[in-house]
mmCIF file of C-alpha atoms in Angstrom:
data_model
loop_
_atom_site.group_PDB
_atom_site.id
_atom_site.type_symbol
_atom_site.label_atom_id
_atom_site.label_comp_id
_atom_site.label_asym_id
_atom_site.label_seq_id
_atom_site.Cartn_x
_atom_site.Cartn_y
_atom_site.Cartn_z
ATOM 1 C CA MET P 1 4.719 -18.082 -2.306
ATOM 2 C CA MET P 2 2.623 -17.873 -5.450
ATOM 3 C CA ARG P 3 3.931 -15.692 -8.267
ATOM 4 C CA TRP P 4 1.915 -14.202 -11.104
ATOM 5 C CA LEU P 5 2.895 -14.806 -14.699
ATOM 6 C CA SER P 6 1.808 -11.922 -16.957
ATOM 7 C CA ALA P 7 -0.291 -8.843 -16.392
ATOM 8 C CA PRO P 8 -1.104 -8.956 -12.650
ATOM 9 C CA SER P 9 2.612 -9.011 -11.690
ATOM 10 C CA THR P 10 3.938 -6.522 -9.166
ATOM 11 C CA LEU P 11 7.330 -4.875 -8.926
ATOM 12 C CA ALA P 12 8.239 -7.201 -6.051
ATOM 13 C CA ASP P 13 7.411 -10.231 -8.216
ATOM 14 C CA VAL P 14 9.649 -8.916 -10.974
ATOM 15 C CA GLN P 15 12.514 -8.326 -8.556
ATOM 16 C CA VAL P 16 12.168 -11.820 -7.082
ATOM 17 C CA ALA P 17 12.055 -13.337 -10.558
ATOM 18 C CA ARG P 18 15.156 -11.453 -11.632
ATOM 19 C CA SER P 19 17.098 -12.741 -8.633
ATOM 20 C CA ALA P 20 16.139 -16.396 -9.200
ATOM 21 C CA PRO P 21 19.103 -18.745 -9.844
ATOM 22 C CA PRO P 22 19.349 -20.207 -13.386
ATOM 23 C CA GLY P 23 16.956 -23.057 -14.064
ATOM 24 C CA VAL P 24 15.214 -22.806 -10.677
ATOM 25 C CA ALA P 25 11.474 -23.423 -10.865
ATOM 26 C CA MET P 26 9.013 -21.182 -9.060
ATOM 27 C CA ALA P 27 5.389 -21.648 -8.075
ATOM 28 C CA PHE P 28 3.240 -19.199 -9.954
ATOM 29 C CA LYS P 29 -0.190 -18.773 -11.505
ATOM 30 C CA CYS P 30 -0.801 -18.564 -15.233
ATOM 31 C CA TRP P 31 -3.988 -16.688 -16.071
ATOM 32 C CA PHE P 32 -4.290 -18.077 -19.588
ATOM 33 C CA CYS P 33 -5.030 -21.749 -19.008
ATOM 34 C CA PRO P 34 -8.757 -22.579 -19.224
ATOM 35 C CA SER P 35 -8.155 -25.714 -17.170
ATOM 36 C CA GLY P 36 -6.900 -23.685 -14.227
ATOM 37 C CA PRO P 37 -3.781 -21.791 -13.164
ATOM 38 C CA HIS P 38 -0.429 -23.550 -13.013
ATOM 39 C CA GLY P 39 0.948 -23.732 -9.508
ATOM 40 C CA SER P 40 -2.471 -23.632 -7.859
ATOM 41 C CA SER P 41 -1.674 -26.933 -6.143
ATOM 42 C CA GLY P 42 1.772 -25.754 -5.118
ATOM 43 C CA ALA P 43 3.576 -27.342 -8.079
ATOM 44 C CA LYS P 44 6.596 -25.510 -9.436
ATOM 45 C CA MET P 45 7.812 -24.992 -12.990
ATOM 46 C CA THR P 46 9.862 -22.514 -14.949
ATOM 47 C CA ILE P 47 8.207 -19.746 -16.918
ATOM 48 C CA SER P 48 9.315 -21.189 -20.250
ATOM 49 C CA GLY P 49 8.014 -24.571 -19.098
ATOM 50 C CA CYS P 50 4.629 -22.986 -18.578
ATOM 51 C CA VAL P 51 4.689 -21.506 -22.071
ATOM 52 C CA ARG P 52 5.441 -24.939 -23.559
ATOM 53 C CA ARG P 53 2.743 -26.711 -21.543
ATOM 54 C CA CYS P 54 0.081 -24.031 -21.552
ATOM 55 C CA SER P 55 -3.090 -25.227 -23.249
ATOM 56 C CA SER P 56 -4.259 -21.709 -24.017
ATOM 57 C CA GLU P 57 -4.440 -20.802 -27.700
ATOM 58 C CA ALA P 58 -3.831 -17.183 -26.678
ATOM 59 C CA VAL P 59 -0.351 -18.093 -25.453
ATOM 60 C CA LYS P 60 0.412 -20.516 -28.303
ATOM 61 C CA ALA P 61 -0.294 -17.739 -30.791
ATOM 62 C CA LEU P 62 2.394 -15.519 -29.270
ATOM 63 C CA SER P 63 6.035 -15.573 -30.281
ATOM 64 C CA SER P 64 7.186 -14.042 -27.008
ATOM 65 C CA ILE P 65 6.176 -13.606 -23.377
ATOM 66 C CA SER P 66 7.003 -11.008 -20.761
ATOM 67 C CA VAL P 67 6.305 -10.172 -17.150
ATOM 68 C CA VAL P 68 4.207 -7.011 -17.220
ATOM 69 C CA LEU P 69 4.383 -4.694 -14.228
ATOM 70 C CA SER P 70 1.350 -2.508 -14.835
ATOM 71 C CA TYR P 71 -2.166 -3.818 -15.196
ATOM 72 C CA ASP P 72 -2.720 -1.535 -18.174
ATOM 73 C CA CYS P 73 0.528 -2.806 -19.773
ATOM 74 C CA ARG P 74 2.342 0.525 -19.639
ATOM 75 C CA TYR P 75 5.484 -0.921 -18.048
ATOM 76 C CA PRO P 76 6.586 -4.230 -19.645
ATOM 77 C CA PHE P 77 9.519 -6.058 -18.042
ATOM 78 C CA PRO P 78 11.528 -8.774 -19.802
ATOM 79 C CA VAL P 79 11.798 -12.308 -18.443
ATOM 80 C CA SER P 80 15.534 -12.982 -18.325
ATOM 81 C CA ALA P 81 17.262 -16.284 -19.091
ATOM 82 C CA SER P 82 17.753 -16.997 -15.381
ATOM 83 C CA GLU P 83 14.030 -17.712 -15.026
ATOM 84 C CA SER P 84 13.895 -19.983 -18.096
ATOM 85 C CA ALA P 85 14.454 -23.704 -18.310
ATOM 86 C CA GLY P 86 17.557 -24.642 -20.259
ATOM 87 C CA GLY P 87 18.710 -21.051 -20.558
ATOM 88 C CA GLU P 88 15.973 -20.042 -22.995
ATOM 89 C CA ARG P 89 15.464 -16.323 -23.348
ATOM 90 C CA PRO P 90 11.900 -15.282 -24.217
ATOM 91 C CA ALA P 91 11.853 -11.832 -25.796
ATOM 92 C CA VAL P 92 9.962 -8.840 -24.462
ATOM 93 C CA ALA P 93 6.448 -8.874 -25.870
ATOM 94 C CA SER P 94 5.295 -5.792 -27.728
ATOM 95 C CA LEU P 95 2.751 -3.576 -26.020
ATOM 96 C CA SER P 96 0.105 -4.627 -28.548
ATOM 97 C CA ARG P 97 0.676 -8.287 -27.691
ATOM 98 C CA ALA P 98 0.643 -7.487 -23.992
ATOM 99 C CA ARG P 99 -2.699 -5.784 -24.426
ATOM 100 C CA GLN P 100 -3.944 -8.785 -26.414
ATOM 101 C CA ARG P 101 -3.097 -11.084 -23.514
ATOM 102 C CA LEU P 102 -4.805 -8.730 -21.082
ATOM 103 C CA LYS P 103 -7.937 -8.671 -23.275
ATOM 104 C CA VAL P 104 -8.069 -12.480 -23.283
ATOM 105 C CA MET P 105 -7.721 -12.513 -19.510
ATOM 106 C CA GLU P 106 -10.519 -9.982 -19.081
ATOM 107 C CA GLU P 107 -12.863 -11.969 -21.325
ATOM 108 C CA ARG P 108 -12.356 -14.978 -19.068
ATOM 109 C CA MET P 109 -13.296 -13.005 -15.953
ATOM 110 C CA MET P 110 -16.932 -13.968 -16.458
ATOM 111 C CA GLY P 111 -19.533 -11.911 -14.633
ATOM 112 C CA THR P 112 -17.184 -8.961 -14.054
ATOM 113 C CA SER P 113 -18.590 -5.635 -15.206
ATOM 114 C CA PRO P 114 -16.593 -3.258 -17.427
ATOM 115 C CA VAL P 115 -16.870 -0.593 -14.709
ATOM 116 C CA THR P 116 -15.276 -2.910 -12.155
ATOM 117 C CA LEU P 117 -12.413 -3.673 -14.540
ATOM 118 C CA GLN P 118 -11.912 0.008 -15.289
ATOM 119 C CA TYR P 119 -11.800 0.822 -11.568
ATOM 120 C CA LEU P 120 -9.434 -2.082 -10.940
ATOM 121 C CA ARG P 121 -7.077 -0.945 -13.688
ATOM 122 C CA ARG P 122 -6.893 2.609 -12.370
ATOM 123 C CA LEU P 123 -6.229 1.467 -8.805
ATOM 124 C CA GLN P 124 -3.644 -1.042 -10.026
ATOM 125 C CA GLU P 125 -1.903 1.648 -12.061
ATOM 126 C CA LEU P 126 -1.605 3.911 -9.013
ATOM 127 C CA MET P 127 -0.382 1.103 -6.745
ATOM 128 C CA ASP P 128 2.144 0.083 -9.401
ATOM 129 C CA TRP P 129 3.387 3.686 -9.413
ATOM 130 C CA ILE P 130 3.862 3.584 -5.637
ATOM 131 C CA ALA P 131 5.784 0.302 -5.876
ATOM 132 C CA ALA P 132 7.972 1.607 -8.695
ATOM 133 C CA ASN P 133 8.649 5.113 -7.361
ATOM 134 C CA GLN P 134 8.269 5.056 -3.565
ATOM 135 C CA LEU P 135 10.011 1.804 -2.679
ATOM 136 C CA GLU P 136 13.042 3.519 -1.130
ATOM 137 C CA ALA P 137 10.845 5.762 1.026
ATOM 138 C CA ILE P 138 8.730 2.788 2.120
ATOM 139 C CA GLU P 139 11.869 0.905 3.133
ATOM 140 C CA ARG P 140 13.197 3.904 5.097
ATOM 141 C CA ALA P 141 9.864 4.220 6.891
ATOM 142 C CA ALA P 142 9.870 0.489 7.616
ATOM 143 C CA ALA P 143 13.387 0.737 9.060
ATOM 144 C CA ILE P 144 12.177 3.436 11.481
ATOM 145 C CA ILE P 145 9.244 1.225 12.537
ATOM 146 C CA ALA P 146 11.498 -1.807 12.964
ATOM 147 C CA GLU P 147 14.030 0.149 15.031
ATOM 148 C CA ALA P 148 11.286 1.508 17.281
ATOM 149 C CA THR P 149 9.811 -1.965 17.754
ATOM 150 C CA LYS P 150 13.190 -3.374 18.811
ATOM 151 C CA GLU P 151 13.476 -0.517 21.316
ATOM 152 C CA ASP P 152 10.011 -1.415 22.674
ATOM 153 C CA ARG P 153 8.557 1.890 21.525
ATOM 154 C CA LEU P 154 5.016 2.551 20.339
ATOM 155 C CA VAL P 155 4.259 3.462 16.730
ATOM 156 C CA HIS P 156 1.614 6.198 16.592
ATOM 157 C CA ILE P 157 -0.777 6.612 13.647
ATOM 158 C CA ILE P 158 -3.050 9.568 12.997
ATOM 159 C CA GLY P 159 -5.298 10.247 10.020
ATOM 160 C CA THR P 160 -5.921 13.989 9.845
ATOM 161 C CA GLY P 161 -9.013 14.001 7.653
ATOM 162 C CA VAL P 162 -12.527 12.557 7.709
ATOM 163 C CA HIS P 163 -11.594 9.467 5.690
ATOM 164 C CA SER P 164 -7.860 9.582 6.449
ATOM 165 C CA ARG P 165 -8.944 8.452 9.907
ATOM 166 C CA LEU P 166 -9.664 5.034 8.364
ATOM 167 C CA ALA P 167 -5.907 4.531 7.980
ATOM 168 C CA THR P 168 -5.590 4.949 11.745
ATOM 169 C CA GLU P 169 -8.162 2.255 12.400
ATOM 170 C CA ASP P 170 -6.761 0.015 9.652
ATOM 171 C CA GLY P 171 -3.342 -0.001 11.288
ATOM 172 C CA PHE P 172 -4.550 -0.688 14.828
ATOM 173 C CA PHE P 173 -4.569 -4.233 16.226
ATOM 174 C CA ARG P 174 -4.905 -5.584 12.703
ATOM 175 C CA ALA P 175 -4.562 -9.283 11.960
ATOM 176 C CA GLY P 176 -1.105 -9.619 10.425
ATOM 177 C CA GLY P 177 -0.049 -6.211 11.725
ATOM 178 C CA LEU P 178 2.104 -5.024 14.612
ATOM 179 C CA ALA P 179 0.672 -4.860 18.117
ATOM 180 C CA ASN P 180 2.712 -1.844 19.240
ATOM 181 C CA VAL P 181 0.578 0.560 17.189
ATOM 182 C CA ASN P 182 -1.120 3.360 19.107
ATOM 183 C CA PRO P 183 -4.029 4.884 17.153
ATOM 184 C CA ILE P 184 -4.627 8.589 17.666
ATOM 185 C CA LEU P 185 -8.296 8.708 16.714
ATOM 186 C CA ALA P 186 -9.126 12.185 15.487
ATOM 187 C CA LEU P 187 -12.134 13.602 13.658
ATOM 188 C CA PRO P 188 -14.762 10.918 14.416
ATOM 189 C CA MET P 189 -17.450 10.857 11.740
ATOM 190 C CA GLU P 190 -20.052 9.840 14.304
ATOM 191 C CA SER P 191 -19.845 13.440 15.538
ATOM 192 C CA GLY P 192 -21.433 14.520 12.260
ATOM 193 C CA VAL P 193 -19.823 15.143 8.908
ATOM 194 C CA ARG P 194 -20.302 18.923 8.898
ATOM 195 C CA TYR P 195 -18.785 19.226 12.367
ATOM 196 C CA VAL P 196 -15.808 17.014 11.513
ATOM 197 C CA THR P 197 -15.034 18.747 8.228
ATOM 198 C CA ALA P 198 -15.045 22.038 10.120
ATOM 199 C CA GLN P 199 -12.543 20.572 12.617
ATOM 200 C CA GLU P 200 -10.173 19.685 9.760
ATOM 201 C CA GLN P 201 -9.787 23.408 9.189
ATOM 202 C CA ARG P 202 -8.688 24.120 12.769
ATOM 203 C CA ALA P 203 -5.192 23.820 14.223
ATOM 204 C CA GLU P 204 -6.122 24.420 17.871
ATOM 205 C CA PRO P 205 -7.321 20.898 18.882
ATOM 206 C CA VAL P 206 -4.135 19.088 17.831
ATOM 207 C CA ALA P 207 -1.926 19.788 20.862
ATOM 208 C CA ALA P 208 -4.622 18.730 23.322
ATOM 209 C CA LEU P 209 -5.277 15.552 21.330
ATOM 210 C CA LEU P 210 -1.607 14.546 21.375
ATOM 211 C CA ASP P 211 -1.437 15.314 25.107
ATOM 212 C CA MET P 212 -4.016 12.558 25.643
ATOM 213 C CA HIS P 213 -1.690 9.903 24.183
ATOM 214 C CA PRO P 214 1.575 8.345 25.415
ATOM 215 C CA VAL P 215 3.795 9.994 22.803
ATOM 216 C CA THR P 216 7.478 10.080 23.731
ATOM 217 C CA ALA P 217 10.396 11.783 22.004
ATOM 218 C CA GLY P 218 11.937 9.334 19.551
ATOM 219 C CA ASP P 219 8.675 7.498 18.825
ATOM 220 C CA PRO P 220 7.587 7.204 15.184
ATOM 221 C CA ILE P 221 4.313 8.799 14.129
ATOM 222 C CA ILE P 222 2.614 8.067 10.817
ATOM 223 C CA VAL P 223 0.584 11.056 9.619
ATOM 224 C CA ALA P 224 -1.881 10.227 6.839
ATOM 225 C CA ASN P 225 -3.586 12.898 4.768
ATOM 226 C CA LEU P 226 -3.449 12.855 0.998
ATOM 227 C CA TYR P 227 -4.547 16.432 0.339
ATOM 228 C CA GLY P 228 -1.706 17.511 2.603
ATOM 229 C CA MET P 229 -2.650 21.088 3.369
ATOM 230 C CA ASN P 230 -5.498 21.343 5.898
ATOM 231 C CA ALA P 231 -4.874 23.067 9.216
ATOM 232 C CA PHE P 232 -5.197 19.878 11.264
ATOM 233 C CA THR P 233 -2.561 18.093 9.167
ATOM 234 C CA ILE P 234 0.020 20.891 9.186
ATOM 235 C CA GLU P 235 -0.392 21.502 12.917
ATOM 236 C CA THR P 236 0.059 17.776 13.575
ATOM 237 C CA LEU P 237 3.366 17.846 11.685
ATOM 238 C CA LEU P 238 4.516 20.933 13.592
ATOM 239 C CA GLN P 239 3.504 19.445 16.949
ATOM 240 C CA ALA P 240 5.259 16.179 16.114
ATOM 241 C CA GLU P 241 8.515 18.058 15.525
ATOM 242 C CA ARG P 242 8.147 19.989 18.784
ATOM 243 C CA ARG P 243 7.692 16.720 20.666
ATOM 244 C CA GLY P 244 10.693 15.044 19.052
ATOM 245 C CA LEU P 245 8.713 12.441 17.111
ATOM 246 C CA ARG P 246 10.008 10.745 13.965
ATOM 247 C CA THR P 247 7.390 11.649 11.372
ATOM 248 C CA ILE P 248 6.423 9.428 8.451
ATOM 249 C CA LEU P 249 4.117 11.423 6.180
ATOM 250 C CA LEU P 250 1.731 9.797 3.695
ATOM 251 C CA THR P 251 0.459 12.462 1.311
ATOM 252 C CA SER P 252 -0.021 13.458 -2.320
ATOM 253 C CA ARG P 253 2.462 16.159 -3.280
ATOM 254 C CA GLN P 254 0.533 17.069 -6.414
ATOM 255 C CA CYS P 255 -2.824 17.551 -4.700
ATOM 256 C CA ALA P 256 -1.487 20.070 -2.194
ATOM 257 C CA ARG P 257 0.291 21.989 -4.960
ATOM 258 C CA GLU P 258 -2.947 22.305 -6.938
ATOM 259 C CA ILE P 259 -4.963 23.751 -4.043
ATOM 260 C CA PRO P 260 -4.901 27.579 -3.838
ATOM 261 C CA LYS P 261 -2.918 29.090 -0.979
ATOM 262 C CA ASP P 262 -5.978 31.025 0.164
ATOM 263 C CA HIS P 263 -8.190 27.934 0.481
ATOM 264 C CA PRO P 264 -10.167 28.134 3.771
ATOM 265 C CA SER P 265 -9.018 24.663 4.873
ATOM 266 C CA ARG P 266 -5.371 25.703 4.965
ATOM 267 C CA HIS P 267 -3.219 26.190 8.051
ATOM 268 C CA PRO P 268 -2.480 29.837 8.961
ATOM 269 C CA SER P 269 1.070 29.275 7.691
ATOM 270 C CA ARG P 270 -0.328 28.376 4.222
ATOM 271 C CA MET P 271 2.210 25.545 4.058
ATOM 272 C CA ASP P 272 1.797 22.347 2.094
ATOM 273 C CA ALA P 273 2.555 19.172 4.046
ATOM 274 C CA GLU P 274 5.780 18.630 2.105
ATOM 275 C CA GLU P 275 6.982 22.036 3.372
ATOM 276 C CA ALA P 276 6.322 21.110 7.012
ATOM 277 C CA PRO P 277 8.725 19.018 9.143
ATOM 278 C CA TRP P 278 8.945 15.270 8.435
ATOM 279 C CA GLU P 279 11.604 12.564 8.325
ATOM 280 C CA VAL P 280 10.175 10.361 5.559
ATOM 281 C CA LEU P 281 7.583 11.407 2.983
ATOM 282 C CA ILE P 282 5.811 8.785 0.889
ATOM 283 C CA ASP P 283 4.097 10.298 -2.125
ATOM 284 C CA VAL P 284 0.718 8.597 -2.614
ATOM 285 C CA PRO P 285 -0.534 9.554 -6.101
ATOM 286 C CA MET P 286 -4.190 10.245 -5.389
ATOM 287 C CA PRO P 287 -5.567 12.478 -8.159
ATOM 288 C CA MET P 288 -7.197 15.787 -7.319
ATOM 289 C CA GLY P 289 -10.761 15.062 -6.249
ATOM 290 C CA ASP P 290 -9.887 11.509 -5.105
ATOM 291 C CA ALA P 291 -12.199 9.681 -7.552
ATOM 292 C CA LEU P 292 -10.974 7.833 -10.653
ATOM 293 C CA LEU P 293 -13.842 7.212 -13.086
ATOM 294 C CA ARG P 294 -15.722 9.531 -15.436
ATOM 295 C CA PHE P 295 -19.199 8.777 -16.791
ATOM 296 C CA GLU P 296 -21.213 10.639 -19.383
ATOM 297 C CA GLY P 297 -24.007 12.540 -17.695
ATOM 298 C CA CYS P 298 -22.196 12.856 -14.356
ATOM 299 C CA PRO P 299 -20.240 16.105 -13.954
ATOM 300 C CA PHE P 300 -18.050 14.727 -11.167
ATOM 301 C CA PRO P 301 -15.682 11.732 -11.008
ATOM 302 C CA VAL P 302 -16.710 8.643 -9.028
ATOM 303 C CA GLY P 303 -14.873 5.710 -7.469
ATOM 304 C CA PRO P 304 -12.622 7.056 -4.678
ATOM 305 C CA SER P 305 -9.007 5.946 -4.458
ATOM 306 C CA SER P 306 -7.620 7.410 -1.231
ATOM 307 C CA CYS P 307 -8.585 4.688 1.248
ATOM 308 C CA VAL P 308 -7.302 1.864 -0.971
ATOM 309 C CA LEU P 309 -4.019 3.661 -1.665
ATOM 310 C CA LEU P 310 -3.476 4.554 1.997
ATOM 311 C CA SER P 311 -4.173 0.991 3.120
ATOM 312 C CA PHE P 312 -1.786 -0.413 0.502
ATOM 313 C CA THR P 313 0.968 2.015 1.473
ATOM 314 C CA LEU P 314 0.493 1.605 5.224
ATOM 315 C CA HIS P 315 0.557 -2.185 5.142
ATOM 316 C CA SER P 316 3.513 -2.157 2.743
ATOM 317 C CA ILE P 317 5.424 -0.216 5.402
ATOM 318 C CA MET P 318 4.334 -2.484 8.243
ATOM 319 C CA SER P 319 4.954 -5.717 6.337
ATOM 320 C CA THR P 320 8.410 -4.532 5.321
ATOM 321 C CA ALA P 321 9.128 -3.650 8.953
ATOM 322 C CA VAL P 322 8.199 -7.194 10.007
ATOM 323 C CA ALA P 323 10.500 -8.610 7.324
ATOM 324 C CA LEU P 324 13.367 -6.421 8.570
ATOM 325 C CA LEU P 325 12.819 -7.558 12.151
ATOM 326 C CA LEU P 326 12.902 -11.196 11.111
ATOM 327 C CA GLU P 327 16.100 -10.641 9.119
ATOM 328 C CA GLU P 328 17.697 -9.307 12.300
ATOM 329 C CA GLY P 329 16.517 -12.274 14.372
ATOM 330 C CA PHE P 330 13.912 -10.271 16.306
ATOM 331 C CA ASP P 331 10.531 -11.814 17.104
ATOM 332 C CA PRO P 332 8.000 -9.237 15.809
ATOM 333 C CA PRO P 333 4.808 -8.695 17.851
ATOM 334 C CA VAL P 334 2.445 -9.746 15.062
ATOM 335 C CA ILE P 335 -1.270 -10.045 15.816
ATOM 336 C CA ARG P 336 -3.228 -13.205 14.991
ATOM 337 C CA SER P 337 -6.753 -13.033 13.613
ATOM 338 C CA ILE P 338 -9.295 -13.732 16.348
ATOM 339 C CA ASN P 339 -11.101 -15.960 13.847
ATOM 340 C CA THR P 340 -8.259 -18.481 13.749
ATOM 341 C CA PRO P 341 -8.382 -21.473 16.107
ATOM 342 C CA ASP P 342 -5.124 -20.715 17.943
ATOM 343 C CA PHE P 343 -5.282 -16.938 18.291
ATOM 344 C CA GLY P 344 -5.781 -16.872 22.069
ATOM 345 C CA VAL P 345 -2.335 -17.550 23.513
ATOM 346 C CA ALA P 346 -0.426 -15.377 21.041
ATOM 347 C CA ASN P 347 -2.753 -12.394 21.303
ATOM 348 C CA GLU P 348 -3.118 -12.643 25.073
ATOM 349 C CA ARG P 349 0.630 -12.221 25.389
ATOM 350 C CA LEU P 350 0.449 -9.070 23.255
ATOM 351 C CA TRP P 351 -2.515 -7.679 25.206
ATOM 352 C CA LYS P 352 -0.564 -8.064 28.438
ATOM 353 C CA ARG P 353 2.529 -6.483 26.915
ATOM 354 C CA TYR P 354 0.866 -3.407 25.419
ATOM 355 C CA GLY P 355 -2.469 -3.168 27.237
ATOM 356 C CA GLY P 356 -1.278 -0.591 29.754
ATOM 357 C CA ARG P 357 0.464 1.520 27.128
ATOM 358 C CA VAL P 358 -1.720 1.666 24.018
ATOM 359 C CA LYS P 359 -4.610 3.992 24.797
ATOM 360 C CA HIS P 360 -7.408 2.059 23.075
ATOM 361 C CA LEU P 361 -6.190 -1.491 23.719
#
């Protein structure tokens, strides 16, 4: 597996690096070499070996190097001696030096607009926050999914908003995802945006919708809605408890708290999603209003974040569940892309296994 050296690192990369035995080389990419990233051909080296060999003047000018968790360099992590050749211990780079390295990297991303980089940084910052602060919740959710899969249960997903629905579709029969996912497709945009947004504010349709699906007590259900307060969302959480489902809630705590209790979209109970029943809550830090960028002359923010953050969180859960199943010696029902040469046999087996159970398969 390729590892990133420097700014694009993730929390998982840092954890893997920290657990590496002394002197063991890893394959990784270095973003500072004009001739191309180290490790791109699969070659391995230690981090300090890269620093010695790197042809980039930007790296040679530095007295230290660090693995940086956040794309905007807010969370620098040290590279410990266990990752260094010969027991060397590079010091933690200062934030100013980390930003200098990031600036050099950005200048080499030829043809990339400043707006794209700004959007990328904001998304990366929010995903870094999820990885740093919601890892335990993601792992608990993944354990529920893995347990259900071993018990041959379905995993239900429902997005309870106009664009939250995309999480439902994104998790269903996805290449690299689990085949035992049953999508509960609510609030179809093809019915018209004004109609669908009105349905978000109603609790009545939820029970009938769940009745149309093979939900069984003990099954997991992933409920995705980042505003976490509309009537459809709260009623889904209440109905899930009544039916004995194990609820995994993806929502933004802060957004719901900022919305007035008398907002017309709210459930009659006036509850926030975090106040409703759930087993695992994963806090997805979408800002109020969803969008991330501000431009002079435009009174409203642009560049939505919710779909990217939901997809990242959902697939983090599912991928972790697959890893847990493999650790326990269980063959996970993972879907192959239909665009690969050998998808037929593997997927046909999954279609036969779940075709009579998953509503839309």
